[in-house]
Every structure is written in C-alpha cells, then in structure tokens.
Amino acid sequence: MTEVATSPLSTLSAQGVSVWLDDLSRERINSGNLQDLIDTRDVVGVTTNPTIFAAALANGEAYTDQVRELAAAGTDDAAVEKAVFEITTADVSAAADVFAPVAERTGGEDGKVSIEVDPRLARDTDGTIAMAKQLWERIGKNNVHIKIPATVEGLPAITAAIAEGISVNVTLIFTLERYRHVVEAYLAGLEKAKEKGLDLSSIHSVASIFISRVDTEIDKRLDEIGTPAAKELRGKGGLANCRLAYQIYEELFATPRWRALADAGANKQRPLWASTGVKDPSYPDTMYVTQLVAPNVVNTMPEKTLQAFNDHGSIEGPTVIDTYAESDAVLDALAATGISYNEVMDELEEEGLKKFVDSWTELLATVQDELVKHAGEAR
C-alpha cells in the first residue's frame, strides 16, 4: 500500500490549526488563485484590512469596470466613500461565494471572509455598531466576519454586534487583559442573543492577537539595552504573549457561564494568530506558525509565509499547551530588564490604528483618483 504524502500545511490543519490567508484582491478571486489555494494549500478562510485593499486597488486593473460605473455618481467625498463601500463589499461577497463549500463542510466554523469597519470609527462605539450592521446587511452572507478593533470603545460594539447575530473578527488585540475583555464582550453578546431567541450556532467569532509587531517593538528596546540578558530575550515576547492568551482561552471557555451558552448551541470564539509574517530575517520565516500550534486556533498568513511553511515548515506537535510557566517567565524577565509590557502594547495599539487609518485614507485617495480618471467613461 502506497503512503499518501502529507504537506506541512495539511499536517498543521490536522493539529487543529485553521489556515487562513491574509490577503484578498479581485484579481486573486477572478484568476482562480484563491480557489487554487483552497485546493492545494489547505486554506479555509481569508482576512483583509485597509492596507490590503489599498494595495489591491493601486496595483490592479480588475476594478476598472466597476470604478467606471461608480464614477457616474460623482467624485466628491460622499461619492468616494460610497465607492469604497461598494468595491470592498463586492470583493468580500465574491470571496464568500468561493469559500461557501468550505463553510458548509465545516459547519460554518471556517470558510470565513473578513471585512473591516472603517478604522476611523475605532474610538466611536455607536459608529462602529452602525457600520458593522451596514456591512453585514449589505453582504448578506453567513460566512463573513465583520472586523472590529479591540479598543476600549470597541468592546461594547463587539457585544452589540454579536447580540444582533453578526459574526465578528475582533482585531488589533495586544494585551492579555484586553484579550480577556474581548472574550467577556463576546460572551455578553451571546447572552443577549440568547435572550432574543437567536440561533447561537450561527454566530461565530475569532479574536486576532498580533505577534510580529510585538517582537519588533520589544526587540528594538532589548537592542537598546544591549546586555547579554536582554539579547537572550529577543524573539520571545510575541510567542509568550500568544501562549498566555491561549491559557486565558482555556480558562474562560471552561466556566459555568460558557457551558450554559454551549448547551444552547454557542460556538467558542477561537484565538487567531495575526501579523504572522516574520519581520526579522535572523528568525526562521515560519516561526510564528511552527511555534503556535494548538487545537482550535486560526493562523492567518501572508502568502509568503503560507508558501514558506508549505515548502519547509515542520510540525512537532502542539507548541502552546504546557508552555505557560515558561511564557510567564519570559514576561517577568522582560519586566526585569526595564521593558514595560503595558507601555509597549499601548504604543502598538495606537500605532496599529494609525496605520489602518493611514491606509484607509490612501484607499480613499486611490479610489478618488480612479473616479476622476474614469468620470467621463460611465455607460
């Protein structure tokens, strides 16, 4: 009997890690590349953000026909906002169709496509809730996640969205305390949805915990300190943070509060490892995949990381469970060197929001330029 070769990505999936792609463009959908990644790379979901959309608009011709038609409505700010909404929701809707068989096969757990609320609303609870509803209703497909940033103002928006039966990808999570609050916001939303008589089994959520950005900032500070003890901690902060988040996940989804919701059909909110592209070339390019293997998590990867792992990634079993004491020791050691965990994470949240807003502004400018260029061509 001939043994069937198993790819690293298939092995990863068998360990309970859902492989999602962190990239989306109309060209990727129309060319069949997205379907090919599902068929050959075990990809079962896709995430996107303003940066990805801005790059797709700036670098492809796949949007020209739609832009030409949208240009008939004008080129002022209101028209540009509407055009961005129409373009991004069209891409997500088309991708959701591609992933529909995956969603059916996995009972809705995977096959998800994420679209982000306008990041300029990150500090506006009511505005976030309103746009989450608008995106959900406009796309109208169950295998979509609405991305809401895990700001303090975003927490009640998460609860409100879940309470309406909207599946949510909570993004830009950095601190363990904030992650705990995110899970609690999700549980509160499920409880409200249950009170309304909604079908809890149709509501899904992931909590996106960022990794490489954490190491980039901590490593910079460790290099400035420059001691042997500091250098020994390089590349350990991001992994420790994620592993301790998984410990919180295990804790909060084993409580009587959760069991009551599970008995009513609710799904666990899965941890999602985000920002998994390695930025320091001295580290293995698959580090944030190999070192974060655990049951019932998602790893969303840029295509470069996805292909690298499929080429030479290795799995030696779970690499999260039973690491909690070691991970605590890493955070304690960082504090002992003079690095403030909360200061680093607060800075990363503000920096992350600024990057998303800057990319959204770039997206608006790109679309406006395209509308102006094609203003006289609408049919």
mmCIF file of C-alpha atoms in Angstrom:
data_model
loop_
_atom_site.group_PDB
_atom_site.id
_atom_site.type_symbol
_atom_site.label_atom_id
_atom_site.label_comp_id
_atom_site.label_asym_id
_atom_site.label_seq_id
_atom_site.Cartn_x
_atom_site.Cartn_y
_atom_site.Cartn_z
ATOM 1 C CA MET A 1 0.000 0.000 0.000
ATOM 2 C CA THR A 2 1.442 3.355 -1.089
ATOM 3 C CA GLU A 3 1.571 6.087 1.522
ATOM 4 C CA VAL A 4 -0.004 9.409 0.569
ATOM 5 C CA ALA A 5 2.389 12.323 1.026
ATOM 6 C CA THR A 6 1.166 14.883 3.534
ATOM 7 C CA SER A 7 2.116 18.522 3.147
ATOM 8 C CA PRO A 8 3.218 20.630 6.105
ATOM 9 C CA LEU A 9 0.021 22.686 5.791
ATOM 10 C CA SER A 10 -2.122 19.537 5.874
ATOM 11 C CA THR A 11 -0.237 18.376 8.948
ATOM 12 C CA LEU A 12 -0.802 21.775 10.561
ATOM 13 C CA SER A 13 -4.521 21.558 9.831
ATOM 14 C CA ALA A 14 -4.650 18.074 11.343
ATOM 15 C CA GLN A 15 -3.274 19.571 14.576
ATOM 16 C CA GLY A 16 -6.366 21.768 14.843
ATOM 17 C CA VAL A 17 -4.981 24.949 13.255
ATOM 18 C CA SER A 18 -7.188 26.540 10.594
ATOM 19 C CA VAL A 19 -5.076 28.060 7.826
ATOM 20 C CA TRP A 20 -6.371 31.420 6.612
ATOM 21 C CA LEU A 21 -4.809 33.694 4.008
ATOM 22 C CA ASP A 22 -4.109 37.286 4.995
ATOM 23 C CA ASP A 23 -4.694 38.839 1.590
ATOM 24 C CA LEU A 24 -7.551 39.453 -0.828
ATOM 25 C CA SER A 25 -7.918 41.099 -4.210
ATOM 26 C CA ARG A 26 -10.363 40.864 -7.082
ATOM 27 C CA GLU A 27 -7.567 39.610 -9.310
ATOM 28 C CA ARG A 28 -6.877 36.771 -6.875
ATOM 29 C CA ILE A 29 -10.575 35.837 -6.950
ATOM 30 C CA ASN A 30 -11.115 36.164 -10.699
ATOM 31 C CA SER A 31 -7.932 34.351 -11.702
ATOM 32 C CA GLY A 32 -8.850 31.264 -9.702
ATOM 33 C CA ASN A 33 -5.826 31.706 -7.438
ATOM 34 C CA LEU A 34 -7.989 31.831 -4.308
ATOM 35 C CA GLN A 35 -9.695 28.559 -5.237
ATOM 36 C CA ASP A 36 -6.295 27.035 -6.002
ATOM 37 C CA LEU A 37 -5.050 27.920 -2.517
ATOM 38 C CA ILE A 38 -8.118 26.214 -1.063
ATOM 39 C CA ASP A 39 -7.476 23.127 -3.185
ATOM 40 C CA THR A 40 -3.679 22.865 -2.824
ATOM 41 C CA ARG A 41 -2.689 24.772 0.336
ATOM 42 C CA ASP A 42 -5.430 23.832 2.831
ATOM 43 C CA VAL A 43 -6.597 27.471 3.038
ATOM 44 C CA VAL A 44 -10.017 27.614 4.721
ATOM 45 C CA GLY A 45 -10.527 31.375 5.226
ATOM 46 C CA VAL A 46 -9.258 34.822 4.327
ATOM 47 C CA THR A 47 -8.732 38.091 6.163
ATOM 48 C CA THR A 48 -8.240 41.559 4.800
ATOM 49 C CA ASN A 49 -7.726 45.101 6.063
ATOM 50 C CA PRO A 50 -7.431 48.646 4.685
ATOM 51 C CA THR A 51 -3.758 48.148 3.824
ATOM 52 C CA ILE A 52 -4.545 45.101 1.703
ATOM 53 C CA PHE A 53 -7.460 46.809 -0.061
ATOM 54 C CA ALA A 54 -5.376 49.910 -0.801
ATOM 55 C CA ALA A 55 -2.639 47.778 -2.356
ATOM 56 C CA ALA A 56 -5.148 45.808 -4.438
ATOM 57 C CA LEU A 57 -6.766 48.981 -5.805
ATOM 58 C CA ALA A 58 -3.455 50.622 -6.591
ATOM 59 C CA ASN A 59 -1.883 47.653 -8.343
ATOM 60 C CA GLY A 60 -4.581 46.042 -10.452
ATOM 61 C CA GLU A 61 -6.871 46.669 -13.407
ATOM 62 C CA ALA A 62 -9.579 44.326 -12.134
ATOM 63 C CA TYR A 63 -11.567 47.222 -10.649
ATOM 64 C CA THR A 64 -11.690 49.447 -13.727
ATOM 65 C CA ASP A 65 -15.176 48.478 -14.934
ATOM 66 C CA GLN A 66 -16.778 48.951 -11.538
ATOM 67 C CA VAL A 67 -14.946 52.235 -10.951
ATOM 68 C CA ARG A 68 -16.120 53.467 -14.349
ATOM 69 C CA GLU A 69 -19.745 52.804 -13.398
ATOM 70 C CA LEU A 70 -19.374 54.281 -9.914
ATOM 71 C CA ALA A 71 -17.869 57.430 -11.417
ATOM 72 C CA ALA A 72 -21.308 58.326 -12.759
ATOM 73 C CA ALA A 73 -22.312 59.246 -9.191
ATOM 74 C CA GLY A 74 -19.591 61.890 -8.973
ATOM 75 C CA THR A 75 -16.152 62.272 -7.465
ATOM 76 C CA ASP A 76 -16.836 64.227 -4.282
ATOM 77 C CA ASP A 77 -16.103 62.850 -0.802
ATOM 78 C CA ALA A 78 -19.545 61.233 -0.418
ATOM 79 C CA ALA A 79 -19.196 59.503 -3.776
ATOM 80 C CA VAL A 80 -15.739 58.252 -2.855
ATOM 81 C CA GLU A 81 -16.968 56.837 0.469
ATOM 82 C CA LYS A 82 -19.805 55.051 -1.350
ATOM 83 C CA ALA A 83 -17.429 53.725 -3.986
ATOM 84 C CA VAL A 84 -15.064 52.272 -1.375
ATOM 85 C CA PHE A 85 -18.008 50.594 0.342
ATOM 86 C CA GLU A 86 -19.256 49.112 -2.931
ATOM 87 C CA ILE A 87 -15.818 47.937 -4.082
ATOM 88 C CA THR A 88 -14.767 46.300 -0.818
ATOM 89 C CA THR A 89 -18.103 44.603 -0.153
ATOM 90 C CA ALA A 90 -18.145 43.271 -3.730
ATOM 91 C CA ASP A 91 -14.756 41.621 -3.203
ATOM 92 C CA VAL A 92 -15.765 40.129 0.135
ATOM 93 C CA SER A 93 -19.074 38.883 -1.252
ATOM 94 C CA ALA A 94 -17.321 37.200 -4.179
ATOM 95 C CA ALA A 95 -14.738 35.627 -1.864
ATOM 96 C CA ALA A 96 -17.523 34.405 0.418
ATOM 97 C CA ASP A 97 -19.015 32.566 -2.562
ATOM 98 C CA VAL A 98 -15.662 30.909 -3.227
ATOM 99 C CA PHE A 99 -15.442 29.776 0.391
ATOM 100 C CA ALA A 100 -19.102 28.720 0.698
ATOM 101 C CA PRO A 101 -18.343 24.986 0.218
ATOM 102 C CA VAL A 102 -15.690 25.205 2.965
ATOM 103 C CA ALA A 103 -18.195 26.869 5.288
ATOM 104 C CA GLU A 104 -20.736 24.135 4.580
ATOM 105 C CA ARG A 105 -18.189 21.369 5.087
ATOM 106 C CA THR A 106 -17.012 22.785 8.454
ATOM 107 C CA GLY A 107 -20.423 23.677 9.819
ATOM 108 C CA GLY A 108 -19.686 27.390 9.479
ATOM 109 C CA GLU A 109 -16.533 27.302 11.588
ATOM 110 C CA ASP A 110 -14.282 28.039 8.620
ATOM 111 C CA GLY A 111 -14.872 29.331 5.115
ATOM 112 C CA LYS A 112 -14.897 32.838 6.564
ATOM 113 C CA VAL A 113 -14.046 36.137 4.856
ATOM 114 C CA SER A 114 -13.364 39.214 6.997
ATOM 115 C CA ILE A 115 -14.118 42.850 6.211
ATOM 116 C CA GLU A 116 -13.216 45.739 8.489
ATOM 117 C CA VAL A 117 -15.320 48.565 9.824
ATOM 118 C CA ASP A 118 -13.885 51.945 8.783
ATOM 119 C CA PRO A 119 -10.897 52.258 11.172
ATOM 120 C CA ARG A 120 -11.635 55.947 11.688
ATOM 121 C CA LEU A 121 -14.532 54.719 13.853
ATOM 122 C CA ALA A 122 -12.269 52.775 16.236
ATOM 123 C CA ARG A 123 -12.971 55.203 19.098
ATOM 124 C CA ASP A 124 -16.668 55.590 18.203
ATOM 125 C CA THR A 125 -18.829 52.817 19.687
ATOM 126 C CA ASP A 126 -22.106 53.822 18.060
ATOM 127 C CA GLY A 127 -20.483 54.473 14.696
ATOM 128 C CA THR A 128 -18.808 51.075 14.776
ATOM 129 C CA ILE A 129 -22.078 49.316 15.611
ATOM 130 C CA ALA A 130 -23.900 51.116 12.798
ATOM 131 C CA MET A 131 -21.268 50.278 10.186
ATOM 132 C CA ALA A 132 -20.994 46.665 11.347
ATOM 133 C CA LYS A 133 -24.740 46.289 10.757
ATOM 134 C CA GLN A 134 -24.471 48.042 7.398
ATOM 135 C CA LEU A 135 -21.671 45.765 6.187
ATOM 136 C CA TRP A 136 -23.411 42.633 7.461
ATOM 137 C CA GLU A 137 -26.695 43.509 5.776
ATOM 138 C CA ARG A 138 -25.067 44.646 2.532
ATOM 139 C CA ILE A 139 -23.066 41.447 2.044
ATOM 140 C CA GLY A 140 -25.837 39.241 3.376
ATOM 141 C CA LYS A 141 -23.827 36.039 3.700
ATOM 142 C CA ASN A 142 -23.322 33.980 6.833
ATOM 143 C CA ASN A 143 -19.683 33.124 6.115
ATOM 144 C CA VAL A 144 -18.478 36.686 6.672
ATOM 145 C CA HIS A 145 -16.797 38.206 9.715
ATOM 146 C CA ILE A 146 -17.066 41.910 10.459
ATOM 147 C CA LYS A 147 -13.744 43.135 11.868
ATOM 148 C CA ILE A 148 -13.987 45.388 14.919
ATOM 149 C CA PRO A 149 -10.842 46.750 16.631
ATOM 150 C CA ALA A 150 -10.358 45.737 20.267
ATOM 151 C CA THR A 151 -10.225 49.300 21.553
ATOM 152 C CA VAL A 152 -11.954 50.160 24.814
ATOM 153 C CA GLU A 153 -14.701 51.737 22.697
ATOM 154 C CA GLY A 154 -14.827 48.649 20.506
ATOM 155 C CA LEU A 155 -15.689 46.267 23.345
ATOM 156 C CA PRO A 156 -19.363 47.304 23.699
ATOM 157 C CA ALA A 157 -19.612 47.342 19.897
ATOM 158 C CA ILE A 158 -18.495 43.701 19.855
ATOM 159 C CA THR A 159 -21.188 42.808 22.375
ATOM 160 C CA ALA A 160 -23.834 44.710 20.406
ATOM 161 C CA ALA A 161 -22.876 43.119 17.083
ATOM 162 C CA ILE A 162 -22.853 39.589 18.489
ATOM 163 C CA ALA A 163 -26.220 40.294 20.148
ATOM 164 C CA GLU A 164 -27.618 41.031 16.668
ATOM 165 C CA GLY A 165 -26.326 37.719 15.325
ATOM 166 C CA ILE A 166 -23.384 39.287 13.484
ATOM 167 C CA SER A 167 -20.218 37.193 13.369
ATOM 168 C CA VAL A 168 -17.179 39.232 14.416
ATOM 169 C CA ASN A 169 -13.421 39.115 13.917
ATOM 170 C CA VAL A 170 -12.012 41.161 16.793
ATOM 171 C CA THR A 171 -8.778 42.704 15.549
ATOM 172 C CA LEU A 172 -5.733 44.540 16.937
ATOM 173 C CA ILE A 173 -5.518 42.678 20.242
ATOM 174 C CA PHE A 174 -2.229 43.125 22.066
ATOM 175 C CA THR A 175 -2.507 42.848 25.865
ATOM 176 C CA LEU A 176 -3.664 39.798 27.789
ATOM 177 C CA GLU A 177 -6.011 41.964 29.831
ATOM 178 C CA ARG A 178 -7.662 43.303 26.680
ATOM 179 C CA TYR A 179 -7.964 39.784 25.276
ATOM 180 C CA ARG A 180 -9.769 38.727 28.445
ATOM 181 C CA HIS A 181 -12.146 41.665 27.995
ATOM 182 C CA VAL A 182 -12.722 40.678 24.356
ATOM 183 C CA VAL A 183 -13.810 37.170 25.362
ATOM 184 C CA GLU A 184 -16.084 38.630 28.026
ATOM 185 C CA ALA A 185 -17.601 41.005 25.449
ATOM 186 C CA TYR A 186 -18.273 38.020 23.192
ATOM 187 C CA LEU A 187 -19.922 36.042 25.985
ATOM 188 C CA ALA A 188 -22.082 39.037 26.909
ATOM 189 C CA GLY A 189 -23.167 39.337 23.283
ATOM 190 C CA LEU A 190 -24.093 35.656 23.150
ATOM 191 C CA GLU A 191 -26.146 36.022 26.313
ATOM 192 C CA LYS A 192 -28.073 38.919 24.776
ATOM 193 C CA ALA A 193 -28.568 36.961 21.549
ATOM 194 C CA LYS A 194 -29.881 34.041 23.573
ATOM 195 C CA GLU A 195 -32.364 36.325 25.340
ATOM 196 C CA LYS A 196 -33.600 37.432 21.911
ATOM 197 C CA GLY A 197 -34.103 33.841 20.845
ATOM 198 C CA LEU A 198 -31.437 33.919 18.133
ATOM 199 C CA ASP A 199 -29.769 30.749 16.882
ATOM 200 C CA LEU A 200 -26.436 30.817 18.699
ATOM 201 C CA SER A 201 -24.982 28.093 16.480
ATOM 202 C CA SER A 202 -24.972 30.513 13.534
ATOM 203 C CA ILE A 203 -22.822 33.102 15.355
ATOM 204 C CA HIS A 204 -19.044 32.776 15.036
ATOM 205 C CA SER A 205 -16.109 34.854 16.209
ATOM 206 C CA VAL A 206 -12.325 34.944 16.268
ATOM 207 C CA ALA A 207 -10.030 37.084 18.404
ATOM 208 C CA SER A 208 -7.000 38.313 16.441
ATOM 209 C CA ILE A 209 -3.875 38.548 18.600
ATOM 210 C CA PHE A 210 -0.935 40.245 16.882
ATOM 211 C CA ILE A 211 2.546 38.737 17.054
ATOM 212 C CA SER A 212 5.372 40.038 14.868
ATOM 213 C CA ARG A 213 4.650 43.672 15.706
ATOM 214 C CA VAL A 214 5.121 42.796 19.380
ATOM 215 C CA ASP A 215 8.541 41.280 18.750
ATOM 216 C CA THR A 216 9.607 44.153 16.502
ATOM 217 C CA GLU A 217 8.951 46.724 19.238
ATOM 218 C CA ILE A 218 10.266 44.650 22.139
ATOM 219 C CA ASP A 219 13.390 43.592 20.223
ATOM 220 C CA LYS A 220 14.140 47.220 19.411
ATOM 221 C CA ARG A 221 14.073 48.043 23.102
ATOM 222 C CA LEU A 222 16.135 44.991 24.002
ATOM 223 C CA ASP A 223 18.775 46.019 21.449
ATOM 224 C CA GLU A 224 18.937 49.459 23.033
ATOM 225 C CA ILE A 225 19.542 47.857 26.431
ATOM 226 C CA GLY A 226 22.186 45.664 24.844
ATOM 227 C CA THR A 227 23.042 43.383 27.777
ATOM 228 C CA PRO A 228 23.515 39.617 27.293
ATOM 229 C CA ALA A 229 20.339 39.005 29.290
ATOM 230 C CA ALA A 230 18.420 41.392 27.039
ATOM 231 C CA LYS A 231 19.729 39.794 23.849
ATOM 232 C CA GLU A 232 18.698 36.380 25.138
ATOM 233 C CA LEU A 233 15.050 37.558 25.201
ATOM 234 C CA ARG A 234 14.885 38.641 21.544
ATOM 235 C CA GLY A 235 12.053 36.984 19.623
ATOM 236 C CA LYS A 236 10.375 35.558 22.709
ATOM 237 C CA GLY A 237 7.863 38.237 23.723
ATOM 238 C CA GLY A 238 5.329 37.745 20.942
ATOM 239 C CA LEU A 239 5.188 33.976 21.353
ATOM 240 C CA ALA A 240 4.896 34.215 25.146
ATOM 241 C CA ASN A 241 2.039 36.678 24.819
ATOM 242 C CA CYS A 242 0.079 34.432 22.450
ATOM 243 C CA ARG A 243 0.671 31.338 24.542
ATOM 244 C CA LEU A 244 -0.608 33.048 27.672
ATOM 245 C CA ALA A 245 -3.625 34.265 25.712
ATOM 246 C CA TYR A 246 -4.377 30.629 24.893
ATOM 247 C CA GLN A 247 -4.226 29.868 28.605
ATOM 248 C CA ILE A 248 -6.903 32.531 29.140
ATOM 249 C CA TYR A 249 -8.919 30.981 26.286
ATOM 250 C CA GLU A 250 -8.793 27.585 28.002
ATOM 251 C CA GLU A 251 -9.829 29.167 31.298
ATOM 252 C CA LEU A 252 -12.752 31.275 30.064
ATOM 253 C CA PHE A 253 -14.199 28.570 27.844
ATOM 254 C CA ALA A 254 -14.361 26.104 30.716
ATOM 255 C CA THR A 255 -16.560 28.134 33.063
ATOM 256 C CA PRO A 256 -20.197 27.502 34.045
ATOM 257 C CA ARG A 257 -21.046 30.728 32.212
ATOM 258 C CA TRP A 258 -19.649 29.309 28.983
ATOM 259 C CA ARG A 259 -21.174 25.855 29.485
ATOM 260 C CA ALA A 260 -24.648 27.399 29.707
ATOM 261 C CA LEU A 261 -24.066 29.083 26.340
ATOM 262 C CA ALA A 262 -22.523 25.955 24.817
ATOM 263 C CA ASP A 263 -25.597 23.966 25.883
ATOM 264 C CA ALA A 264 -27.654 26.498 23.896
ATOM 265 C CA GLY A 265 -25.545 25.837 20.788
ATOM 266 C CA ALA A 266 -22.920 28.592 21.035
ATOM 267 C CA ASN A 267 -19.506 28.332 19.363
ATOM 268 C CA LYS A 268 -16.234 29.131 21.090
ATOM 269 C CA GLN A 269 -14.502 32.327 19.996
ATOM 270 C CA ARG A 270 -11.248 30.989 18.570
ATOM 271 C CA PRO A 271 -7.893 32.702 19.067
ATOM 272 C CA LEU A 272 -6.443 33.888 15.753
ATOM 273 C CA TRP A 273 -2.715 34.463 15.338
ATOM 274 C CA ALA A 274 -2.321 37.615 13.260
ATOM 275 C CA SER A 275 0.706 39.507 11.933
ATOM 276 C CA THR A 276 2.491 36.199 11.393
ATOM 277 C CA GLY A 277 4.923 37.342 8.724
ATOM 278 C CA VAL A 278 8.404 37.300 10.288
ATOM 279 C CA LYS A 279 9.990 40.752 10.059
ATOM 280 C CA ASP A 280 13.455 39.947 11.428
ATOM 281 C CA PRO A 281 15.424 37.967 8.806
ATOM 282 C CA SER A 282 17.531 36.368 11.536
ATOM 283 C CA TYR A 283 14.470 34.398 12.689
ATOM 284 C CA PRO A 284 13.070 31.321 10.906
ATOM 285 C CA ASP A 285 10.487 32.523 8.394
ATOM 286 C CA THR A 286 7.939 30.001 9.716
ATOM 287 C CA MET A 287 8.492 30.768 13.413
ATOM 288 C CA TYR A 288 5.033 32.200 14.093
ATOM 289 C CA VAL A 289 3.428 29.095 12.619
ATOM 290 C CA THR A 290 5.590 26.289 14.000
ATOM 291 C CA GLN A 291 5.738 27.779 17.488
ATOM 292 C CA LEU A 292 1.993 28.413 17.862
ATOM 293 C CA VAL A 293 0.362 25.048 17.174
ATOM 294 C CA ALA A 294 -2.690 24.407 19.348
ATOM 295 C CA PRO A 295 -6.171 22.934 18.920
ATOM 296 C CA ASN A 296 -8.994 25.194 17.736
ATOM 297 C CA VAL A 297 -6.965 28.214 16.650
ATOM 298 C CA VAL A 298 -6.616 30.118 13.385
ATOM 299 C CA ASN A 299 -3.327 31.207 11.842
ATOM 300 C CA THR A 300 -3.810 33.884 9.190
ATOM 301 C CA MET A 301 -0.725 34.147 7.000
ATOM 302 C CA PRO A 302 0.550 36.418 4.245
ATOM 303 C CA GLU A 303 1.054 34.334 1.111
ATOM 304 C CA LYS A 304 4.833 34.492 1.506
ATOM 305 C CA THR A 305 4.582 32.841 4.937
ATOM 306 C CA LEU A 306 1.991 30.354 3.691
ATOM 307 C CA GLN A 307 4.205 29.199 0.837
ATOM 308 C CA ALA A 308 7.323 29.142 3.027
ATOM 309 C CA PHE A 309 5.632 26.900 5.561
ATOM 310 C CA ASN A 310 4.330 24.586 2.857
ATOM 311 C CA ASP A 311 7.856 24.380 1.448
ATOM 312 C CA HIS A 312 9.876 23.720 4.581
ATOM 313 C CA GLY A 313 7.667 24.026 7.651
ATOM 314 C CA SER A 314 7.776 21.339 10.287
ATOM 315 C CA ILE A 315 5.331 20.285 12.982
ATOM 316 C CA GLU A 316 6.484 18.578 16.128
ATOM 317 C CA GLY A 317 3.122 18.535 17.824
ATOM 318 C CA PRO A 318 1.464 21.219 19.982
ATOM 319 C CA THR A 319 3.751 24.124 20.890
ATOM 320 C CA VAL A 320 1.418 26.196 23.072
ATOM 321 C CA ILE A 321 -0.106 23.975 25.747
ATOM 322 C CA ASP A 322 2.255 23.303 28.681
ATOM 323 C CA THR A 323 4.340 26.414 27.899
ATOM 324 C CA TYR A 324 2.559 28.740 30.299
ATOM 325 C CA ALA A 325 5.118 28.776 33.109
ATOM 326 C CA GLU A 326 7.908 29.349 30.602
ATOM 327 C CA SER A 327 5.908 32.148 28.965
ATOM 328 C CA ASP A 328 5.220 33.829 32.287
ATOM 329 C CA ALA A 329 8.950 33.697 32.968
ATOM 330 C CA VAL A 330 9.648 35.470 29.659
ATOM 331 C CA LEU A 331 7.331 38.360 30.531
ATOM 332 C CA ASP A 332 8.832 38.560 34.008
ATOM 333 C CA ALA A 333 12.329 38.665 32.511
ATOM 334 C CA LEU A 334 11.322 41.449 30.128
ATOM 335 C CA ALA A 335 10.000 43.459 33.052
ATOM 336 C CA ALA A 336 13.260 42.826 34.925
ATOM 337 C CA THR A 337 15.216 44.363 32.037
ATOM 338 C CA GLY A 338 13.130 47.523 32.344
ATOM 339 C CA ILE A 339 10.685 46.938 29.493
ATOM 340 C CA SER A 340 7.116 47.932 30.387
ATOM 341 C CA TYR A 341 4.655 45.434 28.917
ATOM 342 C CA ASN A 342 1.715 47.847 29.082
ATOM 343 C CA GLU A 343 3.711 50.711 27.568
ATOM 344 C CA VAL A 344 4.766 48.563 24.619
ATOM 345 C CA MET A 345 1.264 47.229 23.999
ATOM 346 C CA ASP A 346 -0.435 50.630 24.307
ATOM 347 C CA GLU A 347 2.028 52.054 21.809
ATOM 348 C CA LEU A 348 1.384 49.167 19.411
ATOM 349 C CA GLU A 349 -2.383 49.652 19.599
ATOM 350 C CA GLU A 350 -2.095 53.345 18.765
ATOM 351 C CA GLU A 351 0.434 52.622 16.017
ATOM 352 C CA GLY A 352 -1.777 49.865 14.582
ATOM 353 C CA LEU A 353 -4.826 52.106 14.490
ATOM 354 C CA LYS A 354 -2.824 54.899 12.860
ATOM 355 C CA LYS A 355 -1.531 52.533 10.171
ATOM 356 C CA PHE A 356 -5.045 51.341 9.403
ATOM 357 C CA VAL A 357 -6.388 54.911 9.247
ATOM 358 C CA ASP A 358 -3.481 55.964 7.019
ATOM 359 C CA SER A 359 -4.175 53.023 4.710
ATOM 360 C CA TRP A 360 -7.891 53.879 4.655
ATOM 361 C CA THR A 361 -7.018 57.448 3.717
ATOM 362 C CA GLU A 362 -4.747 56.106 0.991
ATOM 363 C CA LEU A 363 -7.575 53.860 -0.211
ATOM 364 C CA LEU A 364 -9.965 56.834 -0.388
ATOM 365 C CA ALA A 365 -7.398 58.859 -2.324
ATOM 366 C CA THR A 366 -6.714 55.995 -4.735
ATOM 367 C CA VAL A 367 -10.417 55.498 -5.418
ATOM 368 C CA GLN A 368 -10.966 59.224 -5.888
ATOM 369 C CA ASP A 369 -8.131 59.362 -8.418
ATOM 370 C CA GLU A 370 -9.667 56.436 -10.291
ATOM 371 C CA LEU A 371 -13.138 58.004 -10.238
ATOM 372 C CA VAL A 372 -11.758 61.253 -11.643
ATOM 373 C CA LYS A 373 -9.839 59.380 -14.327
ATOM 374 C CA HIS A 374 -12.910 57.470 -15.480
ATOM 375 C CA ALA A 375 -15.562 60.141 -14.814
ATOM 376 C CA GLY A 376 -16.385 60.637 -18.477
ATOM 377 C CA GLU A 377 -16.477 56.965 -19.374
ATOM 378 C CA ALA A 378 -19.528 55.724 -17.455
ATOM 379 C CA ARG A 379 -22.032 53.915 -19.628
#
